[in-house]
Amino acid sequence: MSAPSQPLAGLKVIELGSLIAGPFAARICAEFGAEVIKVESPDGGDPLRKWRKLYEGTSLWWFVQARNKRSITLNLKHEAGRDVLRKLLAEADILIENFRPGVLEKLGLGWDALHALNPRLVMVRLSGFGQSGPMKDQPGFGAVGESMGGLRYITGFEDRPPVRTGISIGDSIAALWGVIGALMALRQREVNGGSGQVVDVALYEAVFAMMESMVPEFDVFGFIRERSGNIMPGITPSSIHTSADNKHIQIGANGDAIFRRFMLAIGREDLANDPDLASNDGRDARRGELYEVIDRWTASLPLSEVEATLRRAEVPASRIYSAEDMLKDPQFLAREMFLSAQLPDGKAFKMPGIVPKLSGTPGAVHWTGPALGEHNAEVLSSLGYDAQQIEELRNQGAI
């Protein structure tokens, strides 16, 4: 259970989401003390339970994504199942859902009905295209949001098709916006005398909001930013380079003073003292030349020497980390970015630590992702159902 000192202690969150965006938003709430009850279908539950690497039939990702949550099963096609959900929502603070728009309305659980049931309820709705507009009824995953939101267009190399990041970043960004919106709505409710409201997050808009200066650059100059590989157009030098031992390192020497220190450290006093390179616009105009210089330097040394030189010169840089690198890195360890946990059979494993770090009321992990319906009896009993009634619900196929 949540510790009283955690910032979201006392809040009740009901999660109707599946896979990534909704569950990640609810996970953040659970890590910081909210009571999160995850509602799953009795027919297998959240598909994430079977995604990626499985341990004895259950996804390792699941144990992280559902940590600190309680799992109950409800058949929302059954009236008795919907009745249970209404009782949960009547006393909840936040509902997080990522169904396609209109699904809850068809079940009699749309915003108007829920607001009448519980005027204090904040409803976080995560969907591909939002709750309005001509595309609202279309299905949309994070990959679609990344494509429509502009991220995929600029990701990759200019002579190749667009590529994706190796994670579902669009879903995760949407989840973060969902939590931000929920906390804003709670402040409005608690401090400014408001009531509950809808937080409407579209996946494509969540990504679009991160696209920096893309829109004004096109609107003012007609400039369309294209794929540029590992460099950051307009910010120089900032790219990935390869060492003599075929390791990769990101070097960000785009600050004026940092660039000068970097050039002095690699023996290029001529470039360090060149007035045309003293500011970013001058460096960007000669980025091809500068990247050739840096490529030659990194290719002449093993990664350890490249890193040591950059550290001494106080140039921001990092080797490209794998999970293996992270697990033995002193910075990750000092920041407690790995938590020790146990799988259901007692096997120890590492899971990611908590972000962000709060000095006074930090987040915590109290248990890993639960078994499907593990908390049915506990949650239903708290709503006033006795053992016989719970058994009836099970026999009816409502749970």
PDB file of N, CA, C and O in Angstrom, residues 91-133:
ATOM      1  N   GLU A  91     -16.184   6.706  -6.320  1.00  0.00           N
ATOM      2  CA  GLU A  91     -15.312   7.181  -5.241  1.00  0.00           C
ATOM      3  C   GLU A  91     -13.874   7.421  -5.724  1.00  0.00           C
ATOM      4  O   GLU A  91     -12.968   7.595  -4.922  1.00  0.00           O
ATOM      5  N   ALA A  92     -13.676   7.468  -7.045  1.00  0.00           N
ATOM      6  CA  ALA A  92     -12.332   7.648  -7.612  1.00  0.00           C
ATOM      7  C   ALA A  92     -12.029   9.121  -7.847  1.00  0.00           C
ATOM      8  O   ALA A  92     -12.924   9.964  -7.956  1.00  0.00           O
ATOM      9  N   ASP A  93     -10.762   9.425  -7.924  1.00  0.00           N
ATOM     10  CA  ASP A  93     -10.304  10.771  -8.265  1.00  0.00           C
ATOM     11  C   ASP A  93      -9.969  10.892  -9.750  1.00  0.00           C
ATOM     12  O   ASP A  93     -10.220  11.930 -10.365  1.00  0.00           O
ATOM     13  N   ILE A  94      -9.382   9.836 -10.314  1.00  0.00           N
ATOM     14  CA  ILE A  94      -8.917   9.884 -11.699  1.00  0.00           C
ATOM     15  C   ILE A  94      -9.301   8.584 -12.398  1.00  0.00           C
ATOM     16  O   ILE A  94      -9.127   7.494 -11.829  1.00  0.00           O
ATOM     17  N   LEU A  95      -9.793   8.699 -13.595  1.00  0.00           N
ATOM     18  CA  LEU A  95      -9.969   7.557 -14.498  1.00  0.00           C
ATOM     19  C   LEU A  95      -8.992   7.749 -15.656  1.00  0.00           C
ATOM     20  O   LEU A  95      -8.972   8.813 -16.284  1.00  0.00           O
ATOM     21  N   ILE A  96      -8.183   6.749 -15.935  1.00  0.00           N
ATOM     22  CA  ILE A  96      -7.288   6.767 -17.090  1.00  0.00           C
ATOM     23  C   ILE A  96      -7.758   5.707 -18.057  1.00  0.00           C
ATOM     24  O   ILE A  96      -7.850   4.527 -17.701  1.00  0.00           O
ATOM     25  N   GLU A  97      -8.076   6.111 -19.296  1.00  0.00           N
ATOM     26  CA  GLU A  97      -8.542   5.137 -20.285  1.00  0.00           C
ATOM     27  C   GLU A  97      -7.917   5.437 -21.638  1.00  0.00           C
ATOM     28  O   GLU A  97      -7.658   6.587 -21.971  1.00  0.00           O
ATOM     29  N   ASN A  98      -7.647   4.385 -22.405  1.00  0.00           N
ATOM     30  CA  ASN A  98      -7.132   4.599 -23.763  1.00  0.00           C
ATOM     31  C   ASN A  98      -7.863   3.725 -24.785  1.00  0.00           C
ATOM     32  O   ASN A  98      -7.265   3.190 -25.709  1.00  0.00           O
ATOM     33  N   PHE A  99      -9.197   3.624 -24.600  1.00  0.00           N
ATOM     34  CA  PHE A  99     -10.024   3.005 -25.622  1.00  0.00           C
ATOM     35  C   PHE A  99     -10.158   3.954 -26.823  1.00  0.00           C
ATOM     36  O   PHE A  99      -9.888   5.157 -26.715  1.00  0.00           O
ATOM     37  N   ARG A 100     -10.622   3.413 -27.933  1.00  0.00           N
ATOM     38  CA  ARG A 100     -10.947   4.277 -29.059  1.00  0.00           C
ATOM     39  C   ARG A 100     -12.145   5.148 -28.669  1.00  0.00           C
ATOM     40  O   ARG A 100     -13.058   4.679 -27.979  1.00  0.00           O
ATOM     41  N   PRO A 101     -12.163   6.428 -29.070  1.00  0.00           N
ATOM     42  CA  PRO A 101     -13.298   7.284 -28.728  1.00  0.00           C
ATOM     43  C   PRO A 101     -14.633   6.639 -29.100  1.00  0.00           C
ATOM     44  O   PRO A 101     -14.773   6.060 -30.173  1.00  0.00           O
ATOM     45  N   GLY A 102     -15.579   6.729 -28.180  1.00  0.00           N
ATOM     46  CA  GLY A 102     -16.909   6.181 -28.405  1.00  0.00           C
ATOM     47  C   GLY A 102     -17.154   4.844 -27.736  1.00  0.00           C
ATOM     48  O   GLY A 102     -18.309   4.473 -27.510  1.00  0.00           O
ATOM     49  N   VAL A 103     -16.093   4.119 -27.392  1.00  0.00           N
ATOM     50  CA  VAL A 103     -16.269   2.798 -26.784  1.00  0.00           C
ATOM     51  C   VAL A 103     -16.956   2.911 -25.426  1.00  0.00           C
ATOM     52  O   VAL A 103     -17.930   2.210 -25.134  1.00  0.00           O
ATOM     53  N   LEU A 104     -16.465   3.797 -24.574  1.00  0.00           N
ATOM     54  CA  LEU A 104     -17.085   3.940 -23.257  1.00  0.00           C
ATOM     55  C   LEU A 104     -18.497   4.498 -23.362  1.00  0.00           C
ATOM     56  O   LEU A 104     -19.380   4.132 -22.578  1.00  0.00           O
ATOM     57  N   GLU A 105     -18.723   5.378 -24.332  1.00  0.00           N
ATOM     58  CA  GLU A 105     -20.061   5.923 -24.521  1.00  0.00           C
ATOM     59  C   GLU A 105     -21.059   4.818 -24.853  1.00  0.00           C
ATOM     60  O   GLU A 105     -22.192   4.814 -24.350  1.00  0.00           O
ATOM     61  N   LYS A 106     -20.653   3.862 -25.679  1.00  0.00           N
ATOM     62  CA  LYS A 106     -21.546   2.750 -26.033  1.00  0.00           C
ATOM     63  C   LYS A 106     -21.865   1.875 -24.825  1.00  0.00           C
ATOM     64  O   LYS A 106     -22.897   1.202 -24.791  1.00  0.00           O
ATOM     65  N   LEU A 107     -20.991   1.902 -23.834  1.00  0.00           N
ATOM     66  CA  LEU A 107     -21.203   1.118 -22.620  1.00  0.00           C
ATOM     67  C   LEU A 107     -21.970   1.904 -21.562  1.00  0.00           C
ATOM     68  O   LEU A 107     -22.191   1.407 -20.449  1.00  0.00           O
ATOM     69  N   GLY A 108     -22.371   3.141 -21.905  1.00  0.00           N
ATOM     70  CA  GLY A 108     -23.055   3.980 -20.925  1.00  0.00           C
ATOM     71  C   GLY A 108     -22.113   4.583 -19.904  1.00  0.00           C
ATOM     72  O   GLY A 108     -22.532   4.974 -18.806  1.00  0.00           O
ATOM     73  N   LEU A 109     -20.804   4.656 -20.282  1.00  0.00           N
ATOM     74  CA  LEU A 109     -19.781   5.127 -19.348  1.00  0.00           C
ATOM     75  C   LEU A 109     -19.010   6.319 -19.926  1.00  0.00           C
ATOM     76  O   LEU A 109     -17.839   6.521 -19.619  1.00  0.00           O
ATOM     77  N   GLY A 110     -19.684   7.106 -20.763  1.00  0.00           N
ATOM     78  CA  GLY A 110     -19.068   8.297 -21.317  1.00  0.00           C
ATOM     79  C   GLY A 110     -18.939   9.395 -20.278  1.00  0.00           C
ATOM     80  O   GLY A 110     -19.383   9.267 -19.123  1.00  0.00           O
ATOM     81  N   TRP A 111     -18.356  10.519 -20.699  1.00  0.00           N
ATOM     82  CA  TRP A 111     -18.069  11.593 -19.761  1.00  0.00           C
ATOM     83  C   TRP A 111     -19.324  12.132 -19.083  1.00  0.00           C
ATOM     84  O   TRP A 111     -19.336  12.325 -17.863  1.00  0.00           O
ATOM     85  N   ASP A 112     -20.376  12.370 -19.826  1.00  0.00           N
ATOM     86  CA  ASP A 112     -21.581  12.939 -19.227  1.00  0.00           C
ATOM     87  C   ASP A 112     -22.111  12.048 -18.111  1.00  0.00           C
ATOM     88  O   ASP A 112     -22.472  12.528 -17.029  1.00  0.00           O
ATOM     89  N   ALA A 113     -22.160  10.749 -18.361  1.00  0.00           N
ATOM     90  CA  ALA A 113     -22.665   9.811 -17.352  1.00  0.00           C
ATOM     91  C   ALA A 113     -21.746   9.758 -16.141  1.00  0.00           C
ATOM     92  O   ALA A 113     -22.215   9.741 -14.991  1.00  0.00           O
ATOM     93  N   LEU A 114     -20.443   9.742 -16.382  1.00  0.00           N
ATOM     94  CA  LEU A 114     -19.504   9.632 -15.263  1.00  0.00           C
ATOM     95  C   LEU A 114     -19.427  10.925 -14.467  1.00  0.00           C
ATOM     96  O   LEU A 114     -19.260  10.898 -13.237  1.00  0.00           O
ATOM     97  N   HIS A 115     -19.535  12.057 -15.141  1.00  0.00           N
ATOM     98  CA  HIS A 115     -19.509  13.338 -14.426  1.00  0.00           C
ATOM     99  C   HIS A 115     -20.744  13.468 -13.534  1.00  0.00           C
ATOM    100  O   HIS A 115     -20.656  14.007 -12.420  1.00  0.00           O
ATOM    101  N   ALA A 116     -21.879  12.984 -14.021  1.00  0.00           N
ATOM    102  CA  ALA A 116     -23.085  12.994 -13.191  1.00  0.00           C
ATOM    103  C   ALA A 116     -22.928  12.063 -11.997  1.00  0.00           C
ATOM    104  O   ALA A 116     -23.387  12.361 -10.890  1.00  0.00           O
ATOM    105  N   LEU A 117     -22.278  10.926 -12.210  1.00  0.00           N
ATOM    106  CA  LEU A 117     -22.035   9.954 -11.140  1.00  0.00           C
ATOM    107  C   LEU A 117     -21.093  10.516 -10.090  1.00  0.00           C
ATOM    108  O   LEU A 117     -21.303  10.339  -8.883  1.00  0.00           O
ATOM    109  N   ASN A 118     -20.018  11.176 -10.544  1.00  0.00           N
ATOM    110  CA  ASN A 118     -18.973  11.682  -9.648  1.00  0.00           C
ATOM    111  C   ASN A 118     -18.444  12.994 -10.208  1.00  0.00           C
ATOM    112  O   ASN A 118     -17.530  12.997 -11.029  1.00  0.00           O
ATOM    113  N   PRO A 119     -19.004  14.124  -9.785  1.00  0.00           N
ATOM    114  CA  PRO A 119     -18.595  15.419 -10.347  1.00  0.00           C
ATOM    115  C   PRO A 119     -17.142  15.774 -10.095  1.00  0.00           C
ATOM    116  O   PRO A 119     -16.590  16.649 -10.777  1.00  0.00           O
ATOM    117  N   ARG A 120     -16.481  15.099  -9.175  1.00  0.00           N
ATOM    118  CA  ARG A 120     -15.073  15.388  -8.870  1.00  0.00           C
ATOM    119  C   ARG A 120     -14.110  14.577  -9.739  1.00  0.00           C
ATOM    120  O   ARG A 120     -12.906  14.803  -9.703  1.00  0.00           O
ATOM    121  N   LEU A 121     -14.616  13.653 -10.503  1.00  0.00           N
ATOM    122  CA  LEU A 121     -13.766  12.748 -11.269  1.00  0.00           C
ATOM    123  C   LEU A 121     -13.020  13.485 -12.384  1.00  0.00           C
ATOM    124  O   LEU A 121     -13.605  14.258 -13.144  1.00  0.00           O
ATOM    125  N   VAL A 122     -11.718  13.214 -12.488  1.00  0.00           N
ATOM    126  CA  VAL A 122     -10.894  13.678 -13.611  1.00  0.00           C
ATOM    127  C   VAL A 122     -10.718  12.500 -14.554  1.00  0.00           C
ATOM    128  O   VAL A 122     -10.277  11.423 -14.134  1.00  0.00           O
ATOM    129  N   MET A 123     -11.073  12.694 -15.820  1.00  0.00           N
ATOM    130  CA  MET A 123     -11.039  11.613 -16.795  1.00  0.00           C
ATOM    131  C   MET A 123      -9.926  11.864 -17.805  1.00  0.00           C
ATOM    132  O   MET A 123      -9.989  12.815 -18.593  1.00  0.00           O
ATOM    133  N   VAL A 124      -8.891  11.055 -17.754  1.00  0.00           N
ATOM    134  CA  VAL A 124      -7.772  11.169 -18.696  1.00  0.00           C
ATOM    135  C   VAL A 124      -8.048  10.237 -19.869  1.00  0.00           C
ATOM    136  O   VAL A 124      -8.126   9.020 -19.695  1.00  0.00           O
ATOM    137  N   ARG A 125      -8.184  10.824 -21.065  1.00  0.00           N
ATOM    138  CA  ARG A 125      -8.517  10.055 -22.257  1.00  0.00           C
ATOM    139  C   ARG A 125      -7.353  10.127 -23.237  1.00  0.00           C
ATOM    140  O   ARG A 125      -7.037  11.191 -23.778  1.00  0.00           O
ATOM    141  N   LEU A 126      -6.695   8.999 -23.437  1.00  0.00           N
ATOM    142  CA  LEU A 126      -5.567   8.902 -24.357  1.00  0.00           C
ATOM    143  C   LEU A 126      -6.011   8.126 -25.587  1.00  0.00           C
ATOM    144  O   LEU A 126      -6.484   6.994 -25.471  1.00  0.00           O
ATOM    145  N   SER A 127      -5.878   8.734 -26.757  1.00  0.00           N
ATOM    146  CA  SER A 127      -6.306   8.066 -27.983  1.00  0.00           C
ATOM    147  C   SER A 127      -5.417   8.514 -29.136  1.00  0.00           C
ATOM    148  O   SER A 127      -4.627   9.451 -28.997  1.00  0.00           O
ATOM    149  N   GLY A 128      -5.571   7.855 -30.265  1.00  0.00           N
ATOM    150  CA  GLY A 128      -4.715   8.169 -31.405  1.00  0.00           C
ATOM    151  C   GLY A 128      -4.856   9.594 -31.879  1.00  0.00           C
ATOM    152  O   GLY A 128      -3.864  10.288 -32.134  1.00  0.00           O
ATOM    153  N   PHE A 129      -6.111  10.076 -31.990  1.00  0.00           N
ATOM    154  CA  PHE A 129      -6.354  11.372 -32.626  1.00  0.00           C
ATOM    155  C   PHE A 129      -7.221  12.302 -31.799  1.00  0.00           C
ATOM    156  O   PHE A 129      -7.644  13.343 -32.291  1.00  0.00           O
ATOM    157  N   GLY A 130      -7.479  11.957 -30.537  1.00  0.00           N
ATOM    158  CA  GLY A 130      -8.273  12.816 -29.689  1.00  0.00           C
ATOM    159  C   GLY A 130      -9.757  12.500 -29.773  1.00  0.00           C
ATOM    160  O   GLY A 130     -10.204  11.667 -30.561  1.00  0.00           O
ATOM    161  N   GLN A 131     -10.525  13.210 -28.958  1.00  0.00           N
ATOM    162  CA  GLN A 131     -11.961  12.943 -28.840  1.00  0.00           C
ATOM    163  C   GLN A 131     -12.805  13.743 -29.827  1.00  0.00           C
ATOM    164  O   GLN A 131     -14.034  13.683 -29.794  1.00  0.00           O
ATOM    165  N   SER A 132     -12.171  14.496 -30.708  1.00  0.00           N
ATOM    166  CA  SER A 132     -12.901  15.287 -31.702  1.00  0.00           C
ATOM    167  C   SER A 132     -12.121  15.290 -33.006  1.00  0.00           C
ATOM    168  O   SER A 132     -10.984  14.807 -33.063  1.00  0.00           O
ATOM    169  N   GLY A 133     -12.735  15.855 -34.050  1.00  0.00           N
ATOM    170  CA  GLY A 133     -12.065  15.934 -35.342  1.00  0.00           C
ATOM    171  C   GLY A 133     -12.441  14.776 -36.243  1.00  0.00           C
ATOM    172  O   GLY A 133     -12.952  13.737 -35.790  1.00  0.00           O
TER     173      GLY A 133
END
